[in-house]
Amino acid sequence: MRIIRAVIIIISCFLSFLKVQSQNSTEVEPIVASRYLEDQFYAGLAYNVLLNKPEGVIQRNLSYGLQLGFIKDIPINTKRNFGFGLGVGYGTNSYYSNIIAEDLGSDINYRLPIAADSLNRTKFETHAVEFPFELRWRTSNATDYKFWRIYGGVKAAYLFSRKSKFISENKNSNISFQNNDISQWQYGLTLNFGYNTWNVHLYYSLNRLLENNATLNNEAIEIQPLRVGVIFYIL
């Protein structure tokens, strides 16, 4: 009898525990589901493609881009799988080519290399504060952390550092200067899509890399960057 009573007591306690858990689940789950957010921190790596290059301009080496930052997730529906994202971050980009930029004091001259230059590489280098805005759709819920996402939008960037660099073939000559011809404000269209950890990142610039007064062989340098890479989201 004592054993039976003990078993009954254990079963009763177990059933009481399950009932409490069930009640907690019905009380907590709606709260969790009504508040959960996704993809608020991001980091990405991209390759910069130079579009609209002037005749004779060749892209060289690995033109790369790095980005990281915070983006506020703002769901607008009950399922919280559709909404907006507004953020701030840091981005750095390097654009390697055979364009030589020369600081003449009051002006900057652009030309293509000649044999006497002994050219190794030249590049435009930028560091920026970025402001992404996204329209967000995903297949997530409050408990599923593996889901599809499609985030499209725009990104503006304020460049606080704009440099041109020239490195000779023997690397004895390394010229670097602040290049104010690089557009200080840059903006473009973005598209990020993928599943779980791996997501494709695309950025198409809507304005030129250089200001309108920058010319090569008396023609405007109308280069526009296109970035193709990967982006990772956490929390």
XYZ file of N, CA and C in Angstrom, residues 29 32-33 36-39 73 79-81 137-149 151 194-197 233-235:
96
model
N 4.101 32.131 -24.019
C 4.348 32.047 -25.452
C 3.811 33.240 -26.224
N 6.200 36.096 -25.676
C 7.438 35.920 -26.444
C 7.192 36.186 -27.909
N 6.088 35.596 -28.437
C 5.789 35.737 -29.861
C 5.487 37.174 -30.241
N 9.434 39.049 -30.055
C 10.716 38.584 -30.573
C 11.166 39.401 -31.780
N 12.468 39.594 -31.864
C 13.098 40.330 -32.952
C 14.160 39.457 -33.591
N 14.563 39.792 -34.807
C 15.558 38.992 -35.517
C 16.592 39.884 -36.200
N 17.779 39.316 -36.404
C 18.785 39.871 -37.316
C 19.117 41.333 -37.025
N 15.235 45.969 -35.794
C 14.179 45.202 -36.439
C 12.826 45.758 -36.019
N 2.525 38.058 -37.061
C 3.502 36.963 -37.126
C 4.933 37.460 -37.016
N 5.126 38.756 -37.153
C 6.443 39.400 -37.008
C 7.460 38.885 -38.032
N 6.969 38.484 -39.187
C 7.869 38.033 -40.248
C 7.930 39.022 -41.414
N 11.310 40.581 -45.154
C 10.391 39.445 -45.145
C 11.185 38.194 -44.808
N 10.617 37.312 -43.971
C 11.309 36.085 -43.562
C 10.290 35.036 -43.150
N 10.749 33.813 -42.968
C 9.872 32.712 -42.564
C 10.094 32.331 -41.108
N 10.532 33.253 -40.288
C 10.872 32.956 -38.892
C 9.636 32.941 -37.999
N 9.841 32.418 -36.795
C 8.872 32.553 -35.718
C 9.643 32.679 -34.406
N 8.949 32.654 -33.273
C 9.593 32.920 -31.989
C 10.579 31.838 -31.570
N 10.462 30.633 -32.134
C 11.319 29.523 -31.699
C 12.187 28.937 -32.803
N 11.938 29.296 -34.051
C 12.691 28.742 -35.170
C 13.794 29.710 -35.579
N 15.051 29.282 -35.445
C 16.176 30.157 -35.744
C 16.811 29.868 -37.109
N 16.236 28.948 -37.857
C 16.695 28.662 -39.208
C 15.550 28.998 -40.150
N 15.738 30.011 -40.979
C 14.635 30.459 -41.815
C 15.175 31.179 -43.046
N 14.297 31.324 -44.028
C 14.603 32.076 -45.234
C 14.357 33.560 -44.969
N 15.144 34.404 -45.632
C 14.953 35.848 -45.506
C 15.219 36.527 -46.852
N 15.700 40.626 -47.706
C 15.731 41.998 -47.209
C 16.203 42.911 -48.333
N 18.846 34.788 -48.313
C 19.488 33.511 -48.043
C 18.745 32.730 -46.986
N 19.411 31.684 -46.495
C 18.814 30.792 -45.498
C 19.784 30.591 -44.349
N 19.287 30.747 -43.139
C 20.062 30.494 -41.931
C 21.309 31.379 -41.890
N 22.493 30.767 -41.834
C 23.735 31.525 -41.642
C 24.187 32.243 -42.904
N 23.954 37.462 -40.060
C 23.109 38.117 -39.068
C 23.136 37.327 -37.759
N 23.102 38.053 -36.651
C 22.978 37.431 -35.333
C 21.982 38.216 -34.500
N 21.399 37.535 -33.513
C 20.428 38.130 -32.587
C 19.317 38.867 -33.332
